[in-house]
Amino acid sequence: MTTQHNTTNPAHKPKILVARAIFPEALAKLEESFEVRSNQSDKIFTPEELQKALSDVEGALVAGSERIDAIALSEAKNLKIVANISVGYNNFDVPAITAAGVMATNTPDVLTDTTADFGFALLMATARRITESEHWVRAGKWDQWSIVNNPLGMDLHHSTVGIIGMGRIGQGIAKRALGFGMKVVYHNRSRLSPEDEKACGASYVSKEELLRTADHVVLVLPYTPQNHHTIGASEIALMKPTATLINIARGGIVDDLALANALQGGKIFAAGLDVFEGEPQVHPELLKCSNIVLAPHIASATEKTRRAMVDLAIENLQAALAGKKPPSLINAEVFQD
Ligand code: DGY
């Protein structure tokens, strides 16, 4: 597989695609070096529009809304890089991108702490029923206050949190949990080193043990076909009826209908969801549940972090089009010095 470099003619401005709206300063920076076709209207491309938009560009900045597969790439004869503005890249068919000789990149690290903060915020909001309480206040029910009739929540302090998916973000959540005096158990495809386990105060357990023992289950694993419905009806059945389930990973990791049934049937206490099967649609049965906190996939959404993600994606794209190795290259086999 070869990568053609475009470094010889300084007047040549490679054509690139910016598939979603980005910050104006970032766009202006790109326009200095590239002929930019940008979708600042932010209307998500249909697969046909995406295929056409990729057909004559050398690089593309995309996000989770753009599925990059063999069909999307079928006309993309000049394409050298697809730079995702996201750490998760389940929107990429990596073997198909690699077969097309195209570099694929993502945006790790810059969002770790912001996303871990949000995971913890969603956990707290869910356990302490904060959005439900707000609805209570807005509905004028405060005068019904009583010792036993407030929205009563579950404690975080000195409870057990079970984290499934112990990468950078999972470890960030574990470290935050330690500050609350929580016991941390985790399950992951591979066990952490003893040093990393110690830094997180975390003990490795099987998925089943985690589900049986955790007061709060937090999902932070990447989506792969093997991880589809990691949490379904039979896994929820193992959880404590007082437990909460938090999903900041990806839609499809949880069987949303099974979760809605469990929430409606009181099988678990509550759920906090930032990601959904088929998002931006939300399963109608989930919308009927009051014991749920819903967010529109905002775990990385602070201005500072979103700017850092866009900047890293641009750095990846610039490096690739200058014939250099992008800092967060996923398919290293495509790059040739
Ligand atoms: C990520 O970067 O993967 C976040 O989920 C935002 O898409």
Tab-separated table of C-alpha atoms and ligand atoms in Angstrom:
chain	number	residue	atom	x	y	z
A	1	MET	CA	0.000	0.000	0.000
A	2	THR	CA	1.420	3.420	-0.873
A	3	THR	CA	0.671	6.919	0.226
A	4	GLN	CA	1.268	9.692	-2.292
A	5	HIS	CA	2.678	12.836	-0.780
A	6	ASN	CA	1.871	16.267	-1.992
A	7	THR	CA	4.780	18.311	-0.777
A	8	THR	CA	6.538	19.440	-3.932
A	9	ASN	CA	4.399	22.300	-5.254
A	10	PRO	CA	3.977	25.047	-2.616
A	11	ALA	CA	1.241	26.755	-4.695
A	12	HIS	CA	-0.846	23.607	-4.695
A	13	LYS	CA	-3.691	23.850	-2.232
A	14	PRO	CA	-5.075	20.374	-1.623
A	15	LYS	CA	-8.852	20.108	-1.618
A	16	ILE	CA	-10.333	19.012	1.672
A	17	LEU	CA	-13.791	18.355	3.048
A	18	VAL	CA	-15.024	19.555	6.440
A	19	ALA	CA	-18.122	17.419	6.865
A	20	ARG	CA	-19.585	19.113	9.957
A	21	ALA	CA	-19.602	22.678	11.268
A	22	ILE	CA	-16.417	23.593	13.145
A	23	PHE	CA	-15.256	26.721	14.970
A	24	PRO	CA	-14.775	29.690	12.547
A	25	GLU	CA	-11.144	30.215	13.630
A	26	ALA	CA	-10.354	26.578	12.861
A	27	LEU	CA	-11.989	26.886	9.453
A	28	ALA	CA	-10.018	30.066	8.724
A	29	LYS	CA	-6.791	28.279	9.664
A	30	LEU	CA	-7.614	25.450	7.253
A	31	GLU	CA	-8.406	27.910	4.473
A	32	GLU	CA	-4.828	29.251	4.661
A	33	SER	CA	-3.433	25.954	3.386
A	34	PHE	CA	-6.308	24.133	1.743
A	35	GLU	CA	-9.125	24.581	-0.701
A	36	VAL	CA	-11.892	23.860	1.763
A	37	ARG	CA	-15.338	22.517	1.006
A	38	SER	CA	-17.147	22.874	4.301
A	39	ASN	CA	-20.583	21.882	5.452
A	40	GLN	CA	-21.095	24.746	7.898
A	41	SER	CA	-24.878	24.353	7.519
A	42	ASP	CA	-24.267	21.168	9.576
A	43	LYS	CA	-26.984	19.230	7.763
A	44	ILE	CA	-25.802	15.626	7.966
A	45	PHE	CA	-24.841	14.187	4.560
A	46	THR	CA	-26.849	11.297	3.158
A	47	PRO	CA	-24.599	8.343	2.186
A	48	GLU	CA	-24.858	9.464	-1.464
A	49	GLU	CA	-23.917	13.055	-0.604
A	50	LEU	CA	-20.972	11.832	1.470
A	51	GLN	CA	-19.724	9.592	-1.332
A	52	LYS	CA	-19.879	12.565	-3.747
A	53	ALA	CA	-18.291	14.979	-1.263
A	54	LEU	CA	-15.335	12.601	-0.783
A	55	SER	CA	-14.888	11.948	-4.497
A	56	ASP	CA	-12.415	14.753	-5.287
A	57	VAL	CA	-10.780	15.653	-1.962
A	58	GLU	CA	-7.410	14.649	-0.514
A	59	GLY	CA	-8.448	14.877	3.115
A	60	ALA	CA	-11.627	14.952	5.168
A	61	LEU	CA	-12.541	16.036	8.681
A	62	VAL	CA	-15.536	13.992	9.782
A	63	ALA	CA	-17.417	13.063	12.947
A	64	GLY	CA	-19.451	10.131	14.231
A	65	SER	CA	-22.327	11.102	11.934
A	66	GLU	CA	-20.276	10.142	8.860
A	67	ARG	CA	-20.010	6.417	8.178
A	68	ILE	CA	-16.740	5.870	6.311
A	69	ASP	CA	-16.845	2.488	4.581
A	70	ALA	CA	-16.129	0.946	1.177
A	71	ILE	CA	-19.219	2.560	-0.346
A	72	ALA	CA	-18.379	6.030	0.983
A	73	LEU	CA	-14.830	5.606	-0.372
A	74	SER	CA	-15.735	4.061	-3.727
A	75	GLU	CA	-15.202	7.302	-5.716
A	76	ALA	CA	-12.539	8.791	-3.437
A	77	LYS	CA	-9.530	8.332	-5.673
A	78	ASN	CA	-7.436	11.200	-4.209
A	79	LEU	CA	-8.246	10.682	-0.542
A	80	LYS	CA	-5.283	10.246	1.816
A	81	ILE	CA	-6.818	10.820	5.234
A	82	VAL	CA	-10.114	10.732	7.102
A	83	ALA	CA	-9.660	12.570	10.398
A	84	ASN	CA	-12.386	11.845	12.938
A	85	ILE	CA	-13.266	14.609	15.425
A	86	SER	CA	-13.930	11.966	18.070
A	87	VAL	CA	-11.966	9.414	20.042
A	88	GLY	CA	-14.476	6.641	19.287
A	89	TYR	CA	-14.324	5.530	15.664
A	90	ASN	CA	-17.077	2.971	15.290
A	91	ASN	CA	-18.225	5.101	12.330
A	92	PHE	CA	-15.069	3.899	10.535
A	93	ASP	CA	-14.832	0.571	8.735
A	94	VAL	CA	-11.091	0.461	9.399
A	95	PRO	CA	-10.316	-2.565	7.164
A	96	ALA	CA	-12.133	-0.877	4.246
A	97	ILE	CA	-10.321	2.432	4.855
A	98	THR	CA	-6.991	0.618	5.083
A	99	ALA	CA	-7.723	-1.376	1.911
A	100	ALA	CA	-8.315	1.954	0.145
A	101	GLY	CA	-4.847	3.125	1.286
A	102	VAL	CA	-6.364	5.940	3.337
A	103	MET	CA	-5.081	7.019	6.760
A	104	ALA	CA	-7.627	7.062	9.588
A	105	THR	CA	-7.158	9.155	12.730
A	106	ASN	CA	-9.087	9.982	15.915
A	107	THR	CA	-8.741	12.407	18.863
A	108	PRO	CA	-7.599	10.528	21.980
A	109	ASP	CA	-6.360	12.062	25.261
A	110	VAL	CA	-7.598	15.633	24.747
A	111	LEU	CA	-11.090	14.674	25.948
A	112	THR	CA	-10.271	12.163	28.693
A	113	ASP	CA	-10.794	14.369	31.750
A	114	THR	CA	-13.779	16.243	30.325
A	115	THR	CA	-15.498	12.959	29.492
A	116	ALA	CA	-14.655	11.418	32.870
A	117	ASP	CA	-16.052	14.543	34.589
A	118	PHE	CA	-19.267	14.147	32.641
A	119	GLY	CA	-19.520	10.428	33.417
A	120	PHE	CA	-19.300	11.286	37.089
A	121	ALA	CA	-21.804	14.139	36.741
A	122	LEU	CA	-24.283	11.811	35.021
A	123	LEU	CA	-23.757	9.223	37.739
A	124	MET	CA	-24.456	11.794	40.448
A	125	ALA	CA	-27.489	13.224	38.644
A	126	THR	CA	-28.912	9.723	38.177
A	127	ALA	CA	-28.275	8.410	41.689
A	128	ARG	CA	-29.586	11.595	43.321
A	129	ARG	CA	-32.493	12.025	40.857
A	130	ILE	CA	-31.526	15.592	40.036
A	131	THR	CA	-33.465	16.060	36.787
A	132	GLU	CA	-36.529	14.347	38.275
A	133	SER	CA	-36.269	16.719	41.236
A	134	GLU	CA	-36.044	19.702	38.923
A	135	HIS	CA	-39.241	18.586	37.171
A	136	TRP	CA	-40.817	18.259	40.619
A	137	VAL	CA	-39.923	21.872	41.450
A	138	ARG	CA	-41.053	23.170	38.055
A	139	ALA	CA	-44.370	21.314	38.465
A	140	GLY	CA	-45.012	23.249	41.695
A	141	LYS	CA	-44.770	20.143	43.894
A	142	TRP	CA	-42.299	21.562	46.428
A	143	ASP	CA	-45.088	22.142	48.915
A	144	GLN	CA	-45.508	18.347	49.019
A	145	TRP	CA	-42.107	18.141	50.767
A	146	SER	CA	-41.916	15.542	53.473
A	147	ILE	CA	-39.229	13.433	55.056
A	148	VAL	CA	-40.364	10.392	53.119
A	149	ASN	CA	-41.839	11.904	49.958
A	150	ASN	CA	-38.956	13.789	48.349
A	151	PRO	CA	-37.377	12.139	45.366
A	152	LEU	CA	-35.133	9.892	47.471
A	153	GLY	CA	-31.904	8.839	45.829
A	154	MET	CA	-29.032	6.433	46.298
A	155	ASP	CA	-25.712	7.324	47.903
A	156	LEU	CA	-22.460	7.439	46.021
A	157	HIS	CA	-20.113	7.797	48.951
A	158	HIS	CA	-18.880	4.459	50.253
A	159	SER	CA	-20.854	2.560	47.612
A	160	THR	CA	-19.328	0.277	44.953
A	161	VAL	CA	-18.903	1.491	41.393
A	162	GLY	CA	-18.387	-1.111	38.668
A	163	ILE	CA	-16.712	0.211	35.534
A	164	ILE	CA	-16.940	-1.818	32.334
A	165	GLY	CA	-14.236	-0.617	29.921
A	166	MET	CA	-11.128	0.518	31.762
A	167	GLY	CA	-9.309	2.623	29.176
A	168	ARG	CA	-8.229	6.198	29.805
A	169	ILE	CA	-11.759	7.477	30.496
A	170	GLY	CA	-12.717	4.510	32.691
A	171	GLN	CA	-9.574	5.061	34.754
A	172	GLY	CA	-10.453	8.767	35.027
A	173	ILE	CA	-13.851	7.869	36.467
A	174	ALA	CA	-12.251	5.409	38.902
A	175	LYS	CA	-9.910	8.137	40.200
A	176	ARG	CA	-12.848	10.487	40.716
A	177	ALA	CA	-14.739	7.724	42.575
A	178	LEU	CA	-11.845	7.315	45.003
A	179	GLY	CA	-12.426	10.902	46.129
A	180	PHE	CA	-15.937	9.845	47.161
A	181	GLY	CA	-14.626	6.943	49.208
A	182	MET	CA	-16.128	4.491	46.734
A	183	LYS	CA	-14.952	0.934	46.206
A	184	VAL	CA	-13.985	0.475	42.541
A	185	VAL	CA	-14.315	-2.795	40.656
A	186	TYR	CA	-13.813	-3.073	36.926
A	187	HIS	CA	-14.086	-5.406	33.988
A	188	ASN	CA	-12.093	-4.955	30.808
A	189	ARG	CA	-10.959	-6.998	27.818
A	190	SER	CA	-7.482	-7.013	29.325
A	191	ARG	CA	-6.479	-6.526	32.926
A	192	LEU	CA	-4.606	-3.337	33.887
A	193	SER	CA	-1.023	-3.503	35.112
A	194	PRO	CA	-0.685	-3.754	38.920
A	195	GLU	CA	0.601	-0.120	38.904
A	196	ASP	CA	-2.447	1.165	37.001
A	197	GLU	CA	-4.816	-0.858	39.215
A	198	LYS	CA	-3.174	0.690	42.247
A	199	ALA	CA	-3.416	4.220	40.812
A	200	CYS	CA	-7.174	3.709	40.313
A	201	GLY	CA	-7.692	1.738	43.522
A	202	ALA	CA	-9.530	-0.736	41.291
A	203	SER	CA	-9.998	-4.514	41.511
A	204	TYR	CA	-10.532	-6.668	38.432
A	205	VAL	CA	-13.656	-8.883	38.520
A	206	SER	CA	-15.697	-10.865	36.002
A	207	LYS	CA	-18.536	-9.052	34.283
A	208	GLU	CA	-21.058	-11.174	36.189
A	209	GLU	CA	-19.511	-10.405	39.576
A	210	LEU	CA	-19.394	-6.721	38.710
A	211	LEU	CA	-23.076	-6.685	37.777
A	212	ARG	CA	-24.046	-8.582	40.950
A	213	THR	CA	-22.025	-6.457	43.357
A	214	ALA	CA	-21.907	-2.901	41.989
A	215	ASP	CA	-24.258	-0.222	43.295
A	216	HIS	CA	-23.505	1.818	40.193
A	217	VAL	CA	-22.493	0.342	36.835
A	218	VAL	CA	-20.706	2.700	34.424
A	219	LEU	CA	-20.129	1.723	30.784
A	220	VAL	CA	-17.098	3.210	29.042
A	221	LEU	CA	-16.135	0.515	26.530
A	222	PRO	CA	-15.740	1.097	22.784
A	223	TYR	CA	-18.475	-0.148	20.468
A	224	THR	CA	-17.522	-3.174	18.385
A	225	PRO	CA	-19.829	-5.833	16.939
A	226	GLN	CA	-18.605	-8.131	19.777
A	227	ASN	CA	-19.733	-5.545	22.355
A	228	HIS	CA	-23.224	-5.206	20.867
A	229	HIS	CA	-25.759	-5.451	23.705
A	230	THR	CA	-23.112	-6.044	26.364
A	231	ILE	CA	-25.987	-5.107	28.666
A	232	GLY	CA	-29.322	-6.753	27.845
A	233	ALA	CA	-32.171	-8.253	29.846
A	234	SER	CA	-30.112	-11.124	31.267
A	235	GLU	CA	-27.292	-8.813	32.425
A	236	ILE	CA	-29.765	-6.358	33.978
A	237	ALA	CA	-31.347	-9.305	35.805
A	238	LEU	CA	-28.041	-9.799	37.630
A	239	MET	CA	-27.981	-6.194	38.919
A	240	LYS	CA	-29.262	-5.057	42.301
A	241	PRO	CA	-32.755	-3.532	42.235
A	242	THR	CA	-31.176	-0.485	43.886
A	243	ALA	CA	-28.456	-0.132	41.234
A	244	THR	CA	-27.970	2.572	38.619
A	245	LEU	CA	-26.679	2.060	35.071
A	246	ILE	CA	-24.719	4.813	33.307
A	247	ASN	CA	-23.882	4.634	29.588
A	248	ILE	CA	-21.382	7.173	28.228
A	249	ALA	CA	-19.872	4.622	25.821
A	250	ARG	CA	-21.876	4.176	22.621
A	251	GLY	CA	-25.403	3.372	21.578
A	252	GLY	CA	-25.762	-0.358	20.923
A	253	ILE	CA	-23.698	-1.360	23.982
A	254	VAL	CA	-27.023	-1.415	25.871
A	255	ASP	CA	-30.230	-3.008	24.605
A	256	ASP	CA	-32.322	0.151	25.072
A	257	LEU	CA	-35.689	-1.625	24.970
A	258	ALA	CA	-34.570	-4.164	27.592
A	259	LEU	CA	-33.362	-1.254	29.739
A	260	ALA	CA	-36.664	0.614	29.369
A	261	ASN	CA	-38.565	-2.528	30.404
A	262	ALA	CA	-36.276	-2.940	33.421
A	263	LEU	CA	-36.704	0.692	34.483
A	264	GLN	CA	-40.467	0.505	34.081
A	265	GLY	CA	-40.611	-2.792	35.996
A	266	GLY	CA	-38.420	-1.498	38.871
A	267	LYS	CA	-35.738	-4.105	38.127
A	268	ILE	CA	-33.041	-1.443	38.666
A	269	PHE	CA	-33.272	1.946	40.352
A	270	ALA	CA	-32.360	4.352	37.560
A	271	ALA	CA	-30.274	4.953	34.439
A	272	GLY	CA	-28.235	7.827	33.023
A	273	LEU	CA	-27.723	7.768	29.271
A	274	ASP	CA	-25.615	10.001	27.036
A	275	VAL	CA	-25.708	7.626	24.049
A	276	PHE	CA	-28.514	5.678	22.401
A	277	GLU	CA	-29.212	2.996	19.834
A	278	GLY	CA	-30.106	4.829	16.618
A	279	GLU	CA	-29.291	8.282	18.037
A	280	PRO	CA	-30.334	11.048	17.547
A	281	GLN	CA	-33.557	9.056	17.952
A	282	VAL	CA	-34.339	7.887	21.504
A	283	HIS	CA	-36.380	4.727	22.032
A	284	PRO	CA	-39.964	5.859	22.862
A	285	GLU	CA	-40.114	3.426	25.801
A	286	LEU	CA	-37.090	5.154	27.380
A	287	LEU	CA	-38.829	8.513	27.036
A	288	LYS	CA	-41.717	7.141	29.137
A	289	CYS	CA	-39.408	6.407	32.111
A	290	SER	CA	-39.128	8.983	34.883
A	291	ASN	CA	-36.191	7.238	36.597
A	292	ILE	CA	-33.764	8.198	33.868
A	293	VAL	CA	-31.448	11.103	33.051
A	294	LEU	CA	-31.061	11.723	29.317
A	295	ALA	CA	-28.306	13.706	27.582
A	296	PRO	CA	-27.650	14.243	23.851
A	297	HIS	CA	-24.142	12.690	23.556
A	298	ILE	CA	-22.384	15.597	25.280
A	299	ALA	CA	-19.714	13.848	27.354
A	300	SER	CA	-16.872	15.669	25.566
A	301	ALA	CA	-18.824	18.904	25.133
A	302	THR	CA	-16.947	21.716	26.801
A	303	GLU	CA	-15.756	24.513	24.562
A	304	LYS	CA	-12.119	23.985	25.515
A	305	THR	CA	-12.235	20.267	24.787
A	306	ARG	CA	-14.227	20.515	21.564
A	307	ARG	CA	-11.685	23.083	20.327
A	308	ALA	CA	-8.856	20.739	21.319
A	309	MET	CA	-10.539	17.858	19.454
A	310	VAL	CA	-10.946	19.942	16.289
A	311	ASP	CA	-7.339	21.167	16.574
A	312	LEU	CA	-6.013	17.621	16.937
A	313	ALA	CA	-8.083	16.431	13.960
A	314	ILE	CA	-6.618	19.325	11.920
A	315	GLU	CA	-3.101	18.441	13.084
A	316	ASN	CA	-3.700	14.871	11.926
A	317	LEU	CA	-4.970	16.055	8.545
A	318	GLN	CA	-2.133	18.549	8.026
A	319	ALA	CA	0.490	15.954	8.903
A	320	ALA	CA	-0.946	13.381	6.507
A	321	LEU	CA	-1.161	15.857	3.626
A	322	ALA	CA	2.417	16.990	4.303
A	323	GLY	CA	3.613	13.384	4.017
A	324	LYS	CA	4.181	13.058	7.761
A	325	LYS	CA	2.818	10.505	10.194
A	326	PRO	CA	-0.318	11.920	11.895
A	327	PRO	CA	-0.062	11.996	15.718
A	328	SER	CA	-3.074	9.746	16.254
A	329	LEU	CA	-2.972	7.369	13.334
A	330	ILE	CA	-5.245	4.351	13.776
A	331	ASN	CA	-4.121	2.251	10.780
A	332	ALA	CA	-0.346	2.672	10.922
A	333	GLU	CA	0.164	0.120	8.122
A	334	VAL	CA	-1.026	2.679	5.547
A	335	PHE	CA	1.729	5.158	6.352
A	336	GLN	CA	4.991	4.916	4.471
A	337	ASP	CA	7.847	7.286	5.187
B	1	DGY	C1	-15.986	10.591	21.302
B	1	DGY	O1	-15.044	11.360	21.069
B	1	DGY	O2	-15.946	9.390	20.992
B	1	DGY	C2	-17.179	11.164	21.952
B	1	DGY	O3	-18.160	10.222	22.160
B	1	DGY	C3	-17.703	12.296	21.112
B	1	DGY	O4	-18.188	11.758	19.915
